[in-house]
Amino acid sequence: MYVVESKGGAIACMLFALSFLGTWPAILTLLERRGRLPQHTYLDYSLTNLLAAIIIALTFGEIGNSRPEKPNFLVQLSQDNWPSVLFAMVGGVVLSLGNLLTQYAWALVGLSVTEVITSSITVVIGTTLNYFLDDRINKAEILFPGVGCFLIAVCLASAVHSSNAADNEAKLQSLSSDQREQELQISTLPDKGGSDNLEDGHVSSEKALEDSRVSSEKAKAGTGEFLVQLEKRRAIKVFGKSTLIGLAICFFAGVCFSLFSPAFNLATNDQWHTLKEGVPHLVVYTAFFYFSVSCFVLAIILNISLLYYPVLDLPKSTFKAYVNDWNGRGWAFLAGLLCGFGNGLQFMGGQAAGYAAADAVQALPLVSTFWGILLFGEYRKSSRRTYILLVSMLSMFIVAVAVLMASSGHRK
């Protein structure tokens, strides 16, 4: 079994995890903005997310000879370690629930703001819990100022969202009366083809969506016309919906995310002494496998249910429609692999340097904001106030991630 033992190796794992975990949300957001139902996307994502955990377990978890105190992955599957397994599975459940919630928050409040709020709450709560669970191996005088930076970033993110929402409202009001009427009619577009189209694997109003893609080439990012055309083709319609719903989803998802790392920490280090005497602790690869299995099972159950009982006025779908929907499936598979490998690398680094320091990967909004601006035109043609708040938010994140990494300790 391969074990990350050096501080440098742990930081390298965190940096790779940061890039992976910051990229997969942008891919799912891109698919939603192209009109693919989030239930279809998340089902695909869940498959390869589990596959990544299996690959990690069968490679890194099987390198070298198995030792009694650190058994290889396959050896440990037959051991009596169910208390730790249950902690790992609880972690997978809360992560799956948090990921599911953020799918809808990305549409309602934007990719950048969602990631900032959820990541900051994760650090404020999760890092504090991990610090005490890890027997304070991280430098508190460095760690907690970093946590404070994340807390400030939450406040700045809320201000960015408020300012950007006001900018978008001004852009829409600047449209002509005919264009404004088109905007108001977006949410009542006829469902051409109805459920029959969905059962054949096609998104409803496919022709209308295709027409909007053609016309969107004429609209520049950051304009009112761009916002209207985006609303026409995206899966989750956001005009007329309260942004407070999106912010509430963000905060609840952040609480879910804040619990998965401490649960994983308990699974691998048994701080509460739940294992029988002589039973070795779960190695990170075995814990990650069980963690990912529970994450997968909950995702499948919830998303199949959401096919038939959708939320936020999404159209109904069927399992047959999902199976036949190949539009964007490859991108969803890629997102699942990135998330799976990103989580695995985060846990590998956390086992070596402390899970509190590994929470530095929650600076993933730096990566997500880059993709949001590059791919989706977020904050284009916004006000000076919005830009000042955005730069302040990102600067605070840069400081926070540097401080958290500097607090890294070394597990004995």
XYZ file of C-alpha atoms in Angstrom:
412
model
C 0.000 0.000 0.000
C 1.329 3.400 -0.999
C 1.420 5.931 1.852
C 2.078 9.661 1.525
C 4.538 10.398 4.322
C 6.198 13.732 3.545
C 4.745 17.214 3.985
C 5.761 18.046 0.417
C 3.915 15.013 -0.930
C 0.831 15.958 1.065
C 0.849 19.510 -0.319
C 1.258 18.144 -3.866
C -1.837 15.962 -3.311
C -3.757 19.006 -2.068
C -2.805 21.111 -5.100
C -3.867 18.430 -7.574
C -7.075 17.910 -5.604
C -7.709 21.662 -5.699
C -7.509 21.773 -9.507
C -9.715 18.687 -9.961
C -12.335 19.710 -7.401
C -12.538 23.203 -8.861
C -13.087 21.971 -12.416
C -15.839 19.366 -12.181
C -18.541 21.841 -10.984
C -17.863 23.969 -14.078
C -18.494 20.948 -16.318
C -21.854 20.161 -14.707
C -22.821 23.840 -14.888
C -21.946 23.884 -18.587
C -24.231 20.911 -19.254
C -27.123 22.503 -17.333
C -26.714 25.716 -19.314
C -26.865 23.680 -22.519
C -30.246 22.296 -21.492
C -29.376 18.851 -20.124
C -31.463 17.800 -17.144
C -29.354 17.817 -13.947
C -30.813 14.443 -12.927
C -29.385 12.841 -16.098
C -26.023 14.519 -15.589
C -25.705 13.551 -11.935
C -26.508 9.905 -12.614
C -23.681 9.756 -15.168
C -21.348 11.637 -12.845
C -22.067 9.187 -10.003
C -20.972 6.182 -12.061
C -17.460 7.427 -12.790
C -17.109 8.982 -9.334
C -17.400 5.459 -7.890
C -15.120 4.114 -10.625
C -12.381 6.540 -9.559
C -12.525 5.224 -5.980
C -12.252 1.626 -7.211
C -9.250 2.505 -9.405
C -7.489 4.241 -6.499
C -8.181 1.316 -4.146
C -6.934 -1.335 -6.582
C -3.771 0.589 -7.485
C -2.443 2.697 -4.593
C -4.195 0.444 -2.086
C -2.464 -2.693 -3.416
C 1.077 -1.399 -3.961
C 3.656 -3.313 -1.893
C 3.216 -6.003 0.723
C 0.371 -5.991 3.209
C 1.370 -5.443 6.853
C -0.706 -6.280 9.947
C -0.865 -2.642 11.078
C -1.433 -1.308 7.527
C -3.150 -4.009 5.458
C -3.742 -3.652 1.754
C -7.205 -2.816 0.445
C -8.377 -6.346 -0.451
C -7.070 -7.800 2.814
C -8.943 -5.226 4.873
C -12.298 -5.879 3.205
C -12.686 -9.084 5.245
C -11.722 -7.605 8.627
C -14.121 -6.740 11.457
C -13.965 -2.965 11.093
C -17.629 -2.068 10.670
C -17.700 0.863 13.136
C -15.104 2.669 11.027
C -16.833 1.596 7.818
C -20.049 3.218 9.048
C -18.227 6.506 9.721
C -16.850 6.421 6.180
C -20.302 5.736 4.752
C -21.853 8.586 6.754
C -19.250 10.860 5.191
C -20.245 9.647 1.735
C -23.919 10.265 2.442
C -23.468 13.909 3.493
C -21.111 14.589 0.575
C -23.604 13.130 -1.894
C -26.405 15.229 -0.445
C -24.268 18.364 -0.589
C -23.236 17.741 -4.204
C -26.850 17.159 -5.203
C -27.930 20.449 -3.636
C -25.195 22.476 -5.295
C -26.435 21.422 -8.744
C -29.451 23.645 -8.214
C -27.571 26.390 -6.367
C -25.197 26.835 -9.332
C -28.164 27.779 -11.503
C -29.842 30.051 -8.954
C -26.911 32.076 -7.622
C -24.041 31.280 -10.001
C -21.038 28.971 -9.928
C -18.585 31.320 -8.203
C -20.801 32.463 -5.333
C -22.082 28.934 -4.658
C -18.576 27.519 -4.395
C -17.390 30.368 -2.167
C -20.247 30.026 0.320
C -20.208 26.227 0.527
C -16.415 26.003 0.718
C -16.154 28.677 3.384
C -18.784 27.042 5.591
C -16.975 23.729 5.079
C -13.738 25.224 6.349
C -15.226 27.163 9.265
C -17.034 24.099 10.666
C -15.119 21.148 9.218
C -11.612 22.449 9.829
C -12.399 23.239 13.452
C -13.723 19.696 13.990
C -10.719 18.139 12.207
C -8.265 20.193 14.276
C -9.509 18.645 17.510
C -9.958 15.169 15.992
C -6.342 15.239 14.767
C -5.086 15.883 18.309
C -4.099 19.428 17.318
C -1.231 18.421 15.016
C -1.792 21.609 12.991
C -0.440 24.954 14.187
C -3.443 26.678 15.769
C -1.857 30.133 15.614
C -1.716 29.752 11.819
C -4.755 27.544 11.202
C -7.470 29.637 12.807
C -6.511 32.953 11.181
C -6.915 31.021 7.904
C -10.367 29.900 9.023
C -11.167 33.535 9.766
C -10.175 34.468 6.207
C -12.672 31.940 4.863
C -15.377 33.381 7.120
C -14.708 36.860 5.728
C -14.916 35.366 2.226
C -18.479 34.165 2.946
C -19.541 37.727 3.685
C -17.788 39.014 0.565
C -19.423 36.301 -1.544
C -22.869 37.340 -0.391
C -22.035 40.941 -1.278
C -20.755 39.878 -4.715
C -23.961 37.982 -5.392
C -26.142 40.894 -4.314
C -24.209 43.374 -6.440
C -24.140 41.094 -9.487
C -27.887 40.422 -9.191
C -28.508 44.156 -9.233
C -26.282 44.473 -12.302
C -28.230 41.757 -14.119
C -31.530 43.403 -13.243
C -30.268 46.668 -14.716
C -29.178 44.868 -17.898
C -32.616 43.304 -18.314
C -34.366 46.622 -17.733
C -32.254 48.162 -20.490
C -33.805 45.836 -23.085
C -36.494 47.073 -25.411
C -40.138 46.459 -24.500
C -40.381 43.634 -27.075
C -37.333 41.914 -25.631
C -38.659 42.314 -22.094
C -41.892 40.663 -23.175
C -39.876 37.776 -24.613
C -38.131 37.453 -21.242
C -41.446 37.257 -19.406
C -42.681 34.550 -21.775
C -39.642 32.327 -21.319
C -41.032 30.454 -18.339
C -44.279 29.736 -20.225
C -42.796 28.395 -23.450
C -44.912 25.471 -24.771
C -43.459 22.055 -24.165
C -43.160 20.889 -27.747
C -43.279 17.164 -27.884
C -44.147 16.840 -24.184
C -43.357 13.643 -22.363
C -43.084 11.648 -25.574
C -39.889 13.477 -26.437
C -38.480 12.814 -23.006
C -39.214 9.129 -23.281
C -37.222 9.068 -26.507
C -34.298 10.654 -24.704
C -34.751 14.170 -26.086
C -35.032 17.351 -24.090
C -38.437 18.987 -24.507
C -38.721 22.026 -26.774
C -35.623 20.798 -28.575
C -36.200 22.907 -31.655
C -36.722 26.025 -29.582
C -33.526 25.306 -27.714
C -31.637 24.790 -30.954
C -32.956 28.077 -32.294
C -31.799 29.824 -29.140
C -28.302 28.350 -29.521
C -28.052 29.833 -32.981
C -29.269 33.232 -31.836
C -27.018 33.194 -28.771
C -24.006 33.530 -31.040
C -25.152 37.093 -31.777
C -25.419 38.113 -28.116
C -22.338 39.204 -26.229
C -21.680 37.830 -22.768
C -22.691 40.254 -20.064
C -25.593 41.811 -21.976
C -29.307 41.590 -21.283
C -29.822 39.710 -24.549
C -27.285 37.120 -23.438
C -29.143 36.580 -20.154
C -32.449 36.118 -21.994
C -30.993 33.631 -24.466
C -29.276 31.718 -21.675
C -32.581 31.450 -19.827
C -34.269 30.032 -22.925
C -31.847 27.168 -23.409
C -30.851 26.208 -19.857
C -32.528 23.329 -18.002
C -33.275 25.180 -14.740
C -35.242 28.375 -15.356
C -34.163 31.081 -12.914
C -36.121 34.175 -13.948
C -38.795 34.961 -11.396
C -37.286 32.700 -8.709
C -36.143 34.150 -5.404
C -32.382 34.131 -4.995
C -32.957 33.531 -1.278
C -33.823 29.951 -2.238
C -30.431 29.583 -3.877
C -28.606 31.085 -0.911
C -30.496 28.813 1.499
C -29.492 25.798 -0.615
C -25.866 27.006 -0.514
C -25.813 27.244 3.265
C -27.419 23.827 3.755
C -25.005 22.258 1.250
C -22.111 23.907 3.089
C -23.196 22.295 6.358
C -23.312 18.895 4.615
C -19.831 19.417 3.147
C -18.456 20.449 6.536
C -19.244 17.013 7.984
C -17.838 14.607 5.389
C -14.144 15.210 6.124
C -14.469 14.828 9.936
C -16.464 11.617 9.370
C -13.693 10.309 7.111
C -11.130 11.347 9.712
C -12.948 9.260 12.335
C -13.089 6.327 9.920
C -9.346 6.248 9.333
C -8.005 7.206 12.779
C -10.635 5.834 15.190
C -10.324 8.697 17.678
C -13.422 7.447 19.510
C -11.956 3.922 19.926
C -14.866 2.055 18.381
C -12.758 -0.765 16.885
C -12.066 -3.965 18.778
C -8.585 -4.409 20.216
C -6.120 -5.664 17.624
C -8.197 -4.576 14.617
C -6.144 -2.146 12.478
C -7.541 1.234 11.509
C -9.097 1.571 8.085
C -6.460 2.620 5.575
C -7.376 5.676 3.536
C -8.083 3.605 0.395
C -10.501 1.212 2.097
C -12.293 4.091 3.800
C -12.530 5.969 0.504
C -14.035 2.920 -1.173
C -16.836 2.594 1.395
C -17.237 6.385 1.411
C -17.763 6.378 -2.372
C -20.133 3.395 -2.326
C -22.531 5.139 0.068
C -22.214 8.364 -1.924
C -23.115 6.431 -5.095
C -26.093 4.573 -3.599
C -27.717 7.741 -2.232
C -27.112 9.624 -5.494
C -28.780 6.874 -7.536
C -31.805 6.679 -5.224
C -32.363 10.437 -5.063
C -31.780 11.194 -8.727
C -33.982 8.377 -10.022
C -36.699 9.738 -7.722
C -36.110 13.239 -9.103
C -36.610 11.938 -12.641
C -40.270 11.294 -11.823
C -40.739 13.965 -9.120
C -38.576 16.916 -10.219
C -38.104 20.173 -8.302
C -37.813 23.834 -9.368
C -40.302 23.357 -12.227
C -38.037 20.984 -14.154
C -39.811 18.676 -16.633
C -40.495 15.081 -15.686
C -38.298 12.409 -17.185
C -37.959 8.615 -17.082
C -35.147 6.135 -16.616
C -35.475 5.200 -20.287
C -35.039 8.871 -21.215
C -31.907 9.016 -19.105
C -30.424 5.898 -20.729
C -31.061 7.319 -24.207
C -29.733 10.798 -23.404
C -26.167 10.783 -24.749
C -25.972 14.555 -25.167
C -23.077 15.586 -22.923
C -22.665 12.163 -21.301
C -18.921 12.105 -21.911
C -18.505 15.433 -20.099
C -20.552 14.135 -17.145
C -18.337 11.031 -16.984
C -15.249 13.284 -16.961
C -16.715 15.365 -14.115
C -17.234 12.223 -12.033
C -13.640 11.095 -12.555
C -12.259 14.526 -11.636
C -14.339 14.669 -8.461
C -13.460 11.095 -7.479
C -9.717 11.517 -7.956
C -9.862 14.953 -6.326
C -11.517 13.579 -3.187
C -9.073 10.670 -3.080
C -6.057 12.975 -3.294
C -7.520 15.233 -0.594
C -7.851 12.290 1.778
C -4.349 10.988 0.943
C -2.891 14.401 1.771
C -5.030 14.735 4.889
C -3.889 11.410 6.290
C -0.295 12.599 6.050
C -0.499 16.277 7.044
C -3.758 16.489 8.968
C -7.281 16.798 7.628
C -7.567 20.373 8.886
C -4.736 21.441 6.571
C -6.165 19.333 3.735
C -9.273 21.518 3.892
C -7.152 24.015 1.952
C -8.615 22.346 -1.137
C -11.803 24.211 -0.255
C -10.148 27.137 -2.036
C -11.548 25.469 -5.156
C -13.674 28.594 -5.887
C -10.453 30.116 -7.239
C -10.548 27.505 -9.990
C -14.338 27.569 -10.373
C -14.386 31.353 -10.716
C -11.762 31.130 -13.450
C -13.951 28.667 -15.376
C -17.075 30.724 -14.625
C -15.551 33.817 -16.189
C -13.915 31.960 -19.087
C -16.767 29.607 -20.049
C -19.948 31.332 -18.878
C -19.176 35.032 -19.051
C -19.925 35.553 -15.369
C -19.394 39.175 -14.270
C -18.937 40.444 -17.821
C -19.967 44.095 -18.141
C -20.689 44.265 -14.405
C -20.399 47.362 -12.236
C -17.180 48.628 -10.687
C -18.551 47.761 -7.252
C -19.037 44.119 -8.296
C -15.477 43.902 -9.630
C -14.007 45.376 -6.435
C -15.962 42.880 -4.320
C -15.003 39.989 -6.613
C -11.279 40.803 -6.441
C -11.535 41.193 -2.650
C -13.262 37.809 -2.340
C -10.666 36.004 -4.449
C -7.773 37.737 -2.682
C -9.143 36.583 0.653
C -9.268 33.032 -0.690
C -5.655 33.174 -1.852
C -4.590 34.272 1.617
C -6.769 31.597 3.241
C -5.402 28.682 1.225
C -1.799 29.786 1.816
C -2.389 30.057 5.561
C -4.117 26.662 5.814
C -1.304 24.930 3.905
C 1.263 26.652 6.142
C -0.471 25.132 9.170
C 0.268 21.586 7.978
C 1.632 19.248 10.612
C 2.798 15.642 10.444
C 0.804 12.698 11.727
C 2.830 10.365 13.941
